[in-house]
Short mmCIF file of C-alpha atoms and ligand atoms in Angstrom, two decimals:
data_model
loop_
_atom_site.label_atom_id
_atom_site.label_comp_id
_atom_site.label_asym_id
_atom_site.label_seq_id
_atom_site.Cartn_x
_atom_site.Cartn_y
_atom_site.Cartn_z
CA UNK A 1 14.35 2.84 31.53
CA UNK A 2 11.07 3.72 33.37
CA UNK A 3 8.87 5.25 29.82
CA UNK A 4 7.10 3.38 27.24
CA UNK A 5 7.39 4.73 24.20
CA UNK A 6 3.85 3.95 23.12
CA UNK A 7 3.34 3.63 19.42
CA UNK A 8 7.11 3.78 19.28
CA UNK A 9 6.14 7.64 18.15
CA UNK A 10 9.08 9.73 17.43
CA UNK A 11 11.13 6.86 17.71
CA UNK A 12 14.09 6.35 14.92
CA UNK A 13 14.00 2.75 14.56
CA UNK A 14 16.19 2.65 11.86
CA UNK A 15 18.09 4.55 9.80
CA UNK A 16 17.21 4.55 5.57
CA UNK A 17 18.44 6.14 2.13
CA UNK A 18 15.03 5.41 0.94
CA UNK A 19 12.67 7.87 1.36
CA UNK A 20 12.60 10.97 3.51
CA UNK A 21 9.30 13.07 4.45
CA UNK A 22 8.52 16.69 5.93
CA UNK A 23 5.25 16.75 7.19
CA UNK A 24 5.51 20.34 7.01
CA UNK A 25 6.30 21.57 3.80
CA UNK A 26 4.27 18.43 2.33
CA UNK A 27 7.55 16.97 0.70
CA UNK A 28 8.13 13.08 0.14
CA UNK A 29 11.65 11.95 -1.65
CA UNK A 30 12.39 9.03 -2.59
CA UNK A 31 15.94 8.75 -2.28
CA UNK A 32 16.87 11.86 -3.29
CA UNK A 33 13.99 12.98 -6.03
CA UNK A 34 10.90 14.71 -5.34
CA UNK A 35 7.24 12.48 -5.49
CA UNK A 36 6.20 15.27 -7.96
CA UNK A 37 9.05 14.44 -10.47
CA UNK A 38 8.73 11.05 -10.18
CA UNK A 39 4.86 11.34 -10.55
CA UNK A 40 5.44 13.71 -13.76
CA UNK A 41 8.50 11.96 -15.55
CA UNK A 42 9.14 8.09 -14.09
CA UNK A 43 7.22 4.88 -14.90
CA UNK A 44 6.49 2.09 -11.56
CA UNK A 45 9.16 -0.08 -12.85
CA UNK A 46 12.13 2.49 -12.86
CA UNK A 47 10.60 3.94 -9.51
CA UNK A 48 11.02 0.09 -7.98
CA UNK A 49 14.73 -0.06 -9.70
CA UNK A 50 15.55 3.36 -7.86
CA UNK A 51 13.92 1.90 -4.60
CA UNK A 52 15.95 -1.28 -4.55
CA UNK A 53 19.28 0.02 -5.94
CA UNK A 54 19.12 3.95 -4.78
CA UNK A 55 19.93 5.09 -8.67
CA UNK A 56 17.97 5.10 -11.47
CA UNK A 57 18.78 2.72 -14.01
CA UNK A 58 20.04 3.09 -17.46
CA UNK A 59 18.68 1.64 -20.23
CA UNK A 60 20.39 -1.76 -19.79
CA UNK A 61 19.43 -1.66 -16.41
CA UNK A 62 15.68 -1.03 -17.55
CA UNK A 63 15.63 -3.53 -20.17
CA UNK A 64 16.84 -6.63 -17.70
CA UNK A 65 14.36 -5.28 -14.99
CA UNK A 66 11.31 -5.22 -17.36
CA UNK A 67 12.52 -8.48 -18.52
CA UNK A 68 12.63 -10.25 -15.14
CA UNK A 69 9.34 -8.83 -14.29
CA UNK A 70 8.00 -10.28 -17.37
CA UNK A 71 9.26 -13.49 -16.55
CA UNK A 72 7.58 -13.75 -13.38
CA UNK A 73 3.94 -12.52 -14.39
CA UNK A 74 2.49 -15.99 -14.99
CA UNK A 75 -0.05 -17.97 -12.52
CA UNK A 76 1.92 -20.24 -10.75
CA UNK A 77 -0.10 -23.93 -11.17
CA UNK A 78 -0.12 -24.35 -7.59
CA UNK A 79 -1.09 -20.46 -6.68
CA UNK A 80 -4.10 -21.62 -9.29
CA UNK A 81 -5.21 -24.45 -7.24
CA UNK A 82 -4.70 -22.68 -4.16
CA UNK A 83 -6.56 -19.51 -5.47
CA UNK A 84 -9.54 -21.63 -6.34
CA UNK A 85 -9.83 -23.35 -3.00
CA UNK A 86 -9.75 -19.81 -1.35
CA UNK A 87 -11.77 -17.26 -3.61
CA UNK A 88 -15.04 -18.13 -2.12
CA UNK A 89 -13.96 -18.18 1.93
CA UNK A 90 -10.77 -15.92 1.77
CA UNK A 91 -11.01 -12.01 1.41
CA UNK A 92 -8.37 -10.41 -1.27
CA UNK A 93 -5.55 -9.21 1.75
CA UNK A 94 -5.75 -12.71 3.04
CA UNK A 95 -5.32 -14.33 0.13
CA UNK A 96 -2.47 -12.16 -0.85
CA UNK A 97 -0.90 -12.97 2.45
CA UNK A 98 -1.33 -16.98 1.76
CA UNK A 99 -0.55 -16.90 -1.63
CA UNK A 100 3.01 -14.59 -0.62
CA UNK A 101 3.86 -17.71 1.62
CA UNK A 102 2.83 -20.41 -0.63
CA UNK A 103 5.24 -18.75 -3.27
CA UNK A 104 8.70 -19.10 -0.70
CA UNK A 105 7.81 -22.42 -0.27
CA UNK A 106 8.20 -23.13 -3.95
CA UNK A 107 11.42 -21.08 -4.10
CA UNK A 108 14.18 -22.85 -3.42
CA UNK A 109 15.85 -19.92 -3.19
CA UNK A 110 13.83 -18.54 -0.73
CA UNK A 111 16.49 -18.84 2.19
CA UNK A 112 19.44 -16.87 0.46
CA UNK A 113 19.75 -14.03 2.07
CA UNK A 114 22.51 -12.14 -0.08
CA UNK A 115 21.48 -9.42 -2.39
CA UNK A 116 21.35 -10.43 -5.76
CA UNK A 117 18.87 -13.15 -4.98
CA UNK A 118 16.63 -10.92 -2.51
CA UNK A 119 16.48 -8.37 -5.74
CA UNK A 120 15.44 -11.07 -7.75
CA UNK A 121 13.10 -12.11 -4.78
CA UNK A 122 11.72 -8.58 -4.59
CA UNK A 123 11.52 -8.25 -8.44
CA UNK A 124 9.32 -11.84 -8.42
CA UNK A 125 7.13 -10.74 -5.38
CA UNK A 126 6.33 -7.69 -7.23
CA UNK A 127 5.20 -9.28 -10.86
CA UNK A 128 3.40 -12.31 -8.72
CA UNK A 129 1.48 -10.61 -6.44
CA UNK A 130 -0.27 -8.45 -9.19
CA UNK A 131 -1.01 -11.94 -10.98
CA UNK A 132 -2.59 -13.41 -7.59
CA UNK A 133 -4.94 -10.46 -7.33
CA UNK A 134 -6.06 -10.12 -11.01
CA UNK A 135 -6.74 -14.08 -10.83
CA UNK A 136 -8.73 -14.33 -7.77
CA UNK A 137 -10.85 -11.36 -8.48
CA UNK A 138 -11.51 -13.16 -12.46
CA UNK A 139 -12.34 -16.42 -10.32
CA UNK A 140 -14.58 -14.95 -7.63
CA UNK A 141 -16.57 -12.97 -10.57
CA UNK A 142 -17.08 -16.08 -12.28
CA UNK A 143 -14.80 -15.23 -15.44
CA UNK A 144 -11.81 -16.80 -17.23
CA UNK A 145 -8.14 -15.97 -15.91
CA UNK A 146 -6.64 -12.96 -18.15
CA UNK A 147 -3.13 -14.48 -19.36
CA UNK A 148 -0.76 -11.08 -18.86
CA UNK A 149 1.08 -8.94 -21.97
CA UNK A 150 4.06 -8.63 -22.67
CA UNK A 151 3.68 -5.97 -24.42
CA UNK A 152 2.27 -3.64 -21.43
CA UNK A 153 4.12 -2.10 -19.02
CA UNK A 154 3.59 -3.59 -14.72
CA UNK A 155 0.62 -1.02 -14.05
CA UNK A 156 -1.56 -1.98 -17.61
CA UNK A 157 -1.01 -5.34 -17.77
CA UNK A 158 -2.42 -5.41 -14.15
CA UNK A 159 -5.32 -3.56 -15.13
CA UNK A 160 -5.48 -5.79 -18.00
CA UNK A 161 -5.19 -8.52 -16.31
CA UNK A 162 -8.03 -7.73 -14.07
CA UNK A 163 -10.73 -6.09 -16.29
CA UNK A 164 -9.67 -8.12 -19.68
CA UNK A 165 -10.20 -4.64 -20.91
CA UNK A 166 -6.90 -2.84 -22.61
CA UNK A 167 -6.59 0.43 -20.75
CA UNK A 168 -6.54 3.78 -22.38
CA UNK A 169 -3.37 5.87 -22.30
CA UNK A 170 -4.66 8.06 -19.34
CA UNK A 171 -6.01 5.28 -17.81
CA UNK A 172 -2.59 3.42 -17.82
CA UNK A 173 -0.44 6.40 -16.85
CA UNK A 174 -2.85 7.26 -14.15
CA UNK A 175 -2.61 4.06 -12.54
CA UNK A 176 1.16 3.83 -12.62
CA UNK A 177 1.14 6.69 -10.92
CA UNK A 178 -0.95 5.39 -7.56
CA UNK A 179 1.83 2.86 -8.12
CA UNK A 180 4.40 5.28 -7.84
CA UNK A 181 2.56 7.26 -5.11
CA UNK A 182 2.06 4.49 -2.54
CA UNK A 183 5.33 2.37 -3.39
CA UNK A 184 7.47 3.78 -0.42
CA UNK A 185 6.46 5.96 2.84
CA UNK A 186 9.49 5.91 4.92
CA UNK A 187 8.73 3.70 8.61
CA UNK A 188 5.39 2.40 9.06
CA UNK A 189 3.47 0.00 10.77
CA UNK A 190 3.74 -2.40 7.60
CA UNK A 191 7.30 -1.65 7.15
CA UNK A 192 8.27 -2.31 10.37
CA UNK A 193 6.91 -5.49 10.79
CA UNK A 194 8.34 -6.84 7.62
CA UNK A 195 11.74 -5.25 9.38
CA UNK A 196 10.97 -7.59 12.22
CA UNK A 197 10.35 -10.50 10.61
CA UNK A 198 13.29 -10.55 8.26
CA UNK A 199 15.30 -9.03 11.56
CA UNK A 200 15.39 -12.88 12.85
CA UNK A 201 16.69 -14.18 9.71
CA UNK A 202 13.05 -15.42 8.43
CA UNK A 203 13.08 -14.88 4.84
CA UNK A 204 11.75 -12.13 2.38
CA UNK A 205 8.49 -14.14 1.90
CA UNK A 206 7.57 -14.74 5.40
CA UNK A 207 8.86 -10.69 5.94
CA UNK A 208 6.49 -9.90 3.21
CA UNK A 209 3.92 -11.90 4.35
CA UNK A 210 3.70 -10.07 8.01
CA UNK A 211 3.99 -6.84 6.26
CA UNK A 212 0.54 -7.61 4.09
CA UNK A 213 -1.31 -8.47 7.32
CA UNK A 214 -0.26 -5.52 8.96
CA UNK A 215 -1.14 -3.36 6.10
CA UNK A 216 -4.57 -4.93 6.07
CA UNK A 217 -5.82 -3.37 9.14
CA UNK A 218 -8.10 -0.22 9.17
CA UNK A 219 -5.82 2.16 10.71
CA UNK A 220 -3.57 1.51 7.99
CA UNK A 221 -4.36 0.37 4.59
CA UNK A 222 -7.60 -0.31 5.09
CA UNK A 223 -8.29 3.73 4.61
CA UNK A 224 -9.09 4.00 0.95
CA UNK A 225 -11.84 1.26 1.00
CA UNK A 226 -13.28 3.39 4.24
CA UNK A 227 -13.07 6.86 1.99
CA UNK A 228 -14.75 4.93 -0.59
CA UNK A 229 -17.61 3.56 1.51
CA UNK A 230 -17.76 7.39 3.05
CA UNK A 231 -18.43 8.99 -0.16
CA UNK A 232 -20.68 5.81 -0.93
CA UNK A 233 -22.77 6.47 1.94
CA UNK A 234 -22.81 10.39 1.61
CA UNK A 235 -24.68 9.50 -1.99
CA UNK A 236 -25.05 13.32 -3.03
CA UNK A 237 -24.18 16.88 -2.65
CA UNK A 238 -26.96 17.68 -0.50
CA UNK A 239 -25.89 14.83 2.54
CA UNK A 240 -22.56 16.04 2.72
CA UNK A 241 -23.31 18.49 5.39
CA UNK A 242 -26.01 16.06 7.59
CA UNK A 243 -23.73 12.93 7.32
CA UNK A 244 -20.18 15.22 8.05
CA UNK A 245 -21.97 16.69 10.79
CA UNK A 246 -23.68 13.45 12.24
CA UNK A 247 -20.25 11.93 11.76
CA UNK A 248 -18.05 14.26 13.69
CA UNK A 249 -21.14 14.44 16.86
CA UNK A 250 -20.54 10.56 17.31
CA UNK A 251 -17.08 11.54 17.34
CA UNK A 252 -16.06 9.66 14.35
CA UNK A 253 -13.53 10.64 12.03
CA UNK A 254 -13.88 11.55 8.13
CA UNK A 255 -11.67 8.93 6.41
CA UNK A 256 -9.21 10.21 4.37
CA UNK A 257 -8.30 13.28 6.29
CA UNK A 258 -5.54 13.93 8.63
CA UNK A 259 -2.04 12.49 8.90
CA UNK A 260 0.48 11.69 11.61
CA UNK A 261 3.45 13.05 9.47
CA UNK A 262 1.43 15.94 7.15
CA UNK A 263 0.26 19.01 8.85
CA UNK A 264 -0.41 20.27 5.04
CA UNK A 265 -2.01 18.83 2.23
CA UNK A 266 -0.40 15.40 1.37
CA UNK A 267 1.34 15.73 -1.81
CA UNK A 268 0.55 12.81 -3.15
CA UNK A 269 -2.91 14.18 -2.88
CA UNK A 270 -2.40 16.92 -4.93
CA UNK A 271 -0.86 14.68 -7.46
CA UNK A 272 -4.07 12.43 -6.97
CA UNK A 273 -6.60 15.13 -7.72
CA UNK A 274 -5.26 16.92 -10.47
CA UNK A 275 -4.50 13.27 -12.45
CA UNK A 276 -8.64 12.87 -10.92
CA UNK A 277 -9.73 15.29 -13.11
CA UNK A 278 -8.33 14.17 -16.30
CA UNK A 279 -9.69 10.88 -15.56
CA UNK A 280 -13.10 12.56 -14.76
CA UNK A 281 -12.93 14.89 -18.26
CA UNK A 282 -13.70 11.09 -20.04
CA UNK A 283 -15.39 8.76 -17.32
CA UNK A 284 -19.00 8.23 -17.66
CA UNK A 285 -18.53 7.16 -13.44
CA UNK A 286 -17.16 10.48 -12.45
CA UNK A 287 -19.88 11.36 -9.71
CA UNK A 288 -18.06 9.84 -6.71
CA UNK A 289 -15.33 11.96 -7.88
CA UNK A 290 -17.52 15.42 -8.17
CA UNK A 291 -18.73 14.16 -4.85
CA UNK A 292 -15.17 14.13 -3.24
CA UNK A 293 -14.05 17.86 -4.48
CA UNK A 294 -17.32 19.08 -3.02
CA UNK A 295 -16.24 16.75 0.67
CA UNK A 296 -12.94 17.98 0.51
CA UNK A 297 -14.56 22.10 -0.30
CA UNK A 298 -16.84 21.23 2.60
CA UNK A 299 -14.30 19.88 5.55
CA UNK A 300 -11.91 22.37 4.33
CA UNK A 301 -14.37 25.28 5.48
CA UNK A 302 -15.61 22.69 8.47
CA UNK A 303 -11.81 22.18 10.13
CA UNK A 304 -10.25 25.20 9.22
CA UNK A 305 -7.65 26.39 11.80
CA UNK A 306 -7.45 22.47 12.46
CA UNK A 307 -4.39 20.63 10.75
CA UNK A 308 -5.91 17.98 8.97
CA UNK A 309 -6.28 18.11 5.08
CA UNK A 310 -6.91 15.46 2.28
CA UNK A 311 -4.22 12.18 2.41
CA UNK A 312 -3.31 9.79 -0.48
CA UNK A 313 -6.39 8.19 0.54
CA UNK A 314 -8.89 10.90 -0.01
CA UNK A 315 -8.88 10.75 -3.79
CA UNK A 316 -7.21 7.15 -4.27
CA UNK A 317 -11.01 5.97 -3.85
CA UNK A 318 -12.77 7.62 -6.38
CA UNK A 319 -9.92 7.47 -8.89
CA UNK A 320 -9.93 3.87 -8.71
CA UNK A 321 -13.03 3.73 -9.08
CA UNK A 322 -13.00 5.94 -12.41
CA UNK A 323 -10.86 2.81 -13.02
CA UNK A 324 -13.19 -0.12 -13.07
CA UNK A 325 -11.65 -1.36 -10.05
CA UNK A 326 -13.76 -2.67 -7.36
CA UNK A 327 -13.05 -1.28 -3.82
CA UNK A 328 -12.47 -4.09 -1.74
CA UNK A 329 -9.17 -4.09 -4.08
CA UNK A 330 -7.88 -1.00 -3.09
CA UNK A 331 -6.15 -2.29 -0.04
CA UNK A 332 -4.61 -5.17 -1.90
CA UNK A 333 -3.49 -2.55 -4.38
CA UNK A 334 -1.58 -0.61 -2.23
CA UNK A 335 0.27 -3.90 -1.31
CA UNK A 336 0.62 -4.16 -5.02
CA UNK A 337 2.82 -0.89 -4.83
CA UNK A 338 4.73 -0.90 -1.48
CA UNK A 339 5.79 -4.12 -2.06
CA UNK A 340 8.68 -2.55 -3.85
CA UNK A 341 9.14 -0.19 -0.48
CA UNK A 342 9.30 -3.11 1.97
CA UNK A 343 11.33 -5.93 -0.01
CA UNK A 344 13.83 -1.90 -0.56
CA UNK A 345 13.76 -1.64 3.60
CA UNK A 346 14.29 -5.62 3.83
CA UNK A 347 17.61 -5.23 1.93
CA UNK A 348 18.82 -2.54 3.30
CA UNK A 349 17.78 -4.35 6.74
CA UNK A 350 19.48 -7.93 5.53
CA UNK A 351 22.53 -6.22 4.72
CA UNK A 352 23.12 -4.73 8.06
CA UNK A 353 20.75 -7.06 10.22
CA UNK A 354 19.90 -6.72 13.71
CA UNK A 355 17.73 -8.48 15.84
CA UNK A 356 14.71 -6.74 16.55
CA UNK A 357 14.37 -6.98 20.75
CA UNK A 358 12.78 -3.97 22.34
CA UNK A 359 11.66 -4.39 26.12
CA UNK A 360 8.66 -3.88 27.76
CA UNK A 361 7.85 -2.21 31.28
CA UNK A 362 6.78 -4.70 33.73
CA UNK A 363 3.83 -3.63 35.47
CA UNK A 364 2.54 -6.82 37.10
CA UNK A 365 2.25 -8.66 40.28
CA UNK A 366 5.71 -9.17 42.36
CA UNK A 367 6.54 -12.11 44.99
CA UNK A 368 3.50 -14.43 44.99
CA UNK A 369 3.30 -17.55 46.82
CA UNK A 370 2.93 -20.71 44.00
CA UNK A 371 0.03 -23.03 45.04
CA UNK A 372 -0.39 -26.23 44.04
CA UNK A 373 -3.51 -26.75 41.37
CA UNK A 374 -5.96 -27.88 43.96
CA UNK A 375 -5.50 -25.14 46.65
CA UNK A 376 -6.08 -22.69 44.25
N1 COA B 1 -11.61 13.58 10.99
C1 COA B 1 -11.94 14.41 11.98
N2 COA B 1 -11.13 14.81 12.97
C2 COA B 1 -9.89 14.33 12.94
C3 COA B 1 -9.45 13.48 11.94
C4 COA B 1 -10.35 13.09 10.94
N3 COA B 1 -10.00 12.28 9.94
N4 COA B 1 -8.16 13.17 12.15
C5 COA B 1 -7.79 13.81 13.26
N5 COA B 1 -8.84 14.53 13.74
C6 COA B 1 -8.85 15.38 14.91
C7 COA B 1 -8.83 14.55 16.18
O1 COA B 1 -10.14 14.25 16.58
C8 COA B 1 -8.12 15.50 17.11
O2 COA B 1 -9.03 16.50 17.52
P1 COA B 1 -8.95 17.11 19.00
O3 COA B 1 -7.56 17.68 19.13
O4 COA B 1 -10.03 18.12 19.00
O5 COA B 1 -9.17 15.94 19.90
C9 COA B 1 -7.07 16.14 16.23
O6 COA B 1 -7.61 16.09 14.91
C10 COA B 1 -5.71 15.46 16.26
O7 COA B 1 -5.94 14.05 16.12
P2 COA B 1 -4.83 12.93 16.38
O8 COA B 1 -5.52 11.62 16.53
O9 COA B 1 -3.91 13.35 17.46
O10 COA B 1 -4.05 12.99 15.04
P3 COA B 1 -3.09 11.87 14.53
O11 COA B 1 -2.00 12.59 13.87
O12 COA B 1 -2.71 10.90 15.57
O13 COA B 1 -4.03 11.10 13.49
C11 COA B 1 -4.72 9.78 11.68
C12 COA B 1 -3.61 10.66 12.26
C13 COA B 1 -4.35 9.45 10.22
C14 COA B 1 -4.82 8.46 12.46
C15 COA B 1 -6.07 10.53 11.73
O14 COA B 1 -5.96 11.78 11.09
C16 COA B 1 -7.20 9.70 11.15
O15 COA B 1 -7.77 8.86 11.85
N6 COA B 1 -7.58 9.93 9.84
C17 COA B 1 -8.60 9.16 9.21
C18 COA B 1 -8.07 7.81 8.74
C19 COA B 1 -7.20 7.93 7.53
O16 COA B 1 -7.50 8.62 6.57
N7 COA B 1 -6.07 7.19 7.57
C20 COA B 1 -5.14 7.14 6.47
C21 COA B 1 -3.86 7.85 6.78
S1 COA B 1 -2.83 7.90 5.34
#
């Protein structure tokens, strides 16, 4: 074979049940049901139970889910210790990523591979890792760990957790939904290196643990902190036009815009905004919000003709912010949520493994003449 498939673009590296997109019509399913029904009718927990078993759950099935993830929401002693070593030198996605592998090396379970113990594995990661990031932000502000609820659901008690502050109805259900929005996205850069990892045997931790730092670069998770500095720096209505415009002459591109897969508005988006403005209705922090819709007016008129509209990203920023949360968290959130995606593509993967081993084109010298170190 003589072409490199660069970016492995249009590439089917796999095949999935999990989630299928048209970047067309603006559709994401998650196996089999529509992102809009799941945003309107499910809850994060029975969205993670469809993700890891295909089906939704019944009610017993809901009940021993909830229960294992309530089992698994405390701070680890040794995640404490290792949390206050880091807070101060160690940003969030980093620690996340240390704190992923320091939890399969106290599982001594961590090496079974079959699937009742990676759901349980997948089920842990996903209570824990909320835990590690509520924890190091309390420590890093200065303030006492939050101990979780039992009485909240995954998305509350995390927001509990983190703010020590019970949030409101809205609040909750708006959060869950991010969660339910960013849990799965077919392949992607993150995905595919947890697919990788795990494709050498390495275990769900380690899998997970490549998948985080891959997430945490710019070009891919790192997108919703950029919106939010974007809107930061744009400051008012007024400097939307000068900074777009000053933006787009350096070349630069307006975070938040533009997909590979969409060539419509992303739906989860659309989902975003309209949740946005119920949020907005009864925040006293809505402004970064007012300042988005009038971005989004703005580009809109700016790119039309060009295929680029708002992604998940656009008005994750602003909502979160609505929130309380701060935004170097955003990007540690979305981990928060696709966990349950990657540890779904790591069992399909484990169950029908194959060793990831692509080639490369060599393009390098031929037939040289070795010479001894000091004739060189
Ligand atoms: N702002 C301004 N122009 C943009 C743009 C953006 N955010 N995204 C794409 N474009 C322009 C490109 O400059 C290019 O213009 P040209 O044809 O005149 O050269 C055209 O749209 C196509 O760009 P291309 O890079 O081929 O699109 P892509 O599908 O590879 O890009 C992204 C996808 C996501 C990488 C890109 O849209 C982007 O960088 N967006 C901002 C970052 C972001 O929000 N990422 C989160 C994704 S969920």
């Amino acid at each position: 074979m003589t072409e490199v498939a660069r970016g492995l673009e249009g590439i089917n590296v796999t095949a999935t049940k999990l989630c299928r997109i048209d970047g067309q019509k603006g559709e994401l399913i998650y196996s089999g049901y529509d992102i809009f029904d799941l945003a309107e009718k499910s809850t994060f927990e029975e969205v993670a139970f469809l993700l890891w078993n295909q089906r939704l759950p019944n009610k017993a099935e809901m009940l021993e889910l909830n229960t294992k993830l309530l089992s698994e929401r405390g701070l680890d002693p040794i995640v404490e210790r290792l949390l206050s070593e880091l807070w101060a030198v160690v940003r969030p996605m980093r620690t996340l990523e240390i704190a992923v592998e320091v939890l399969g090396a106290i599982d001594k379970d961590s090496s079974d591979l079959t699937t009742p113990t990676l759901r349980k594995t997948a089920a842990r990661l996903t209570a824990k890792m909320a835990t590690v990031i509520a924890a190091y932000h309390r420590m890093r502000t200065g303030q006492e760990f939050v101990a979780p609820r039992d009485d909240l659901g995954h998305s509350a008690n995390f927001l509990w957790m983190l703010t020590g502050k019970e949030p409101n109805a809205l609040e909750a259900r708006t959060f869950d939904v991010a969660m339910i929005l960013h849990a799965e996205h077919e392949m992607n850069a993150s995905t595919f290196s947890a697919i990788v990892t795990a494709s050498t045997l390495s275990d769900m931790y380690s899998a997970i643990a490549s998948a985080i730092g891959t997430l945490k670069g710019p070009l891919h998770g790192g997108a919703n902190e950029a919106v939010y500095k974007t809107v930061e720096a744009i400051g008012t209505e007024q400097n939307i036009a000068p900074h777009v415009e000053a933006l787009l002459g350096r070349g630069e591109r307006v975070m938040g815009i533009g997909h590979r897969v969409y060539k419509t508005t992303d739906p989860r988006a659309i989902i975003l905004e309209k949740l946005g403005h119920a949020v907005a209705d009864q925040s006293p922090d809505r402004k970064y919000f007012d300042l988005s819709l009038k971005l989004r007016d703005y580009l809109a008129r700016k790119l039309e003709g060009k295929p680029l509209y708002p992604n998940v990203d656009f008005f994750s920023a602003s909502v979160y912010k609505m929130l309380g949360i701060p935004s170097d968290l955003y990007t540690p959130i979305f981990a928060l949520s696709r966990i349950t995606g990657w540890t779904a593509h790591l069992l399909e993967q484990y169950a029908d493994n194959r060793l990831v081993r692509p080639n490369a084109l060599y393009e390098g010298a031929a037939n040289r003449e070795y010479l001894p170190l000091d004739k060189r």
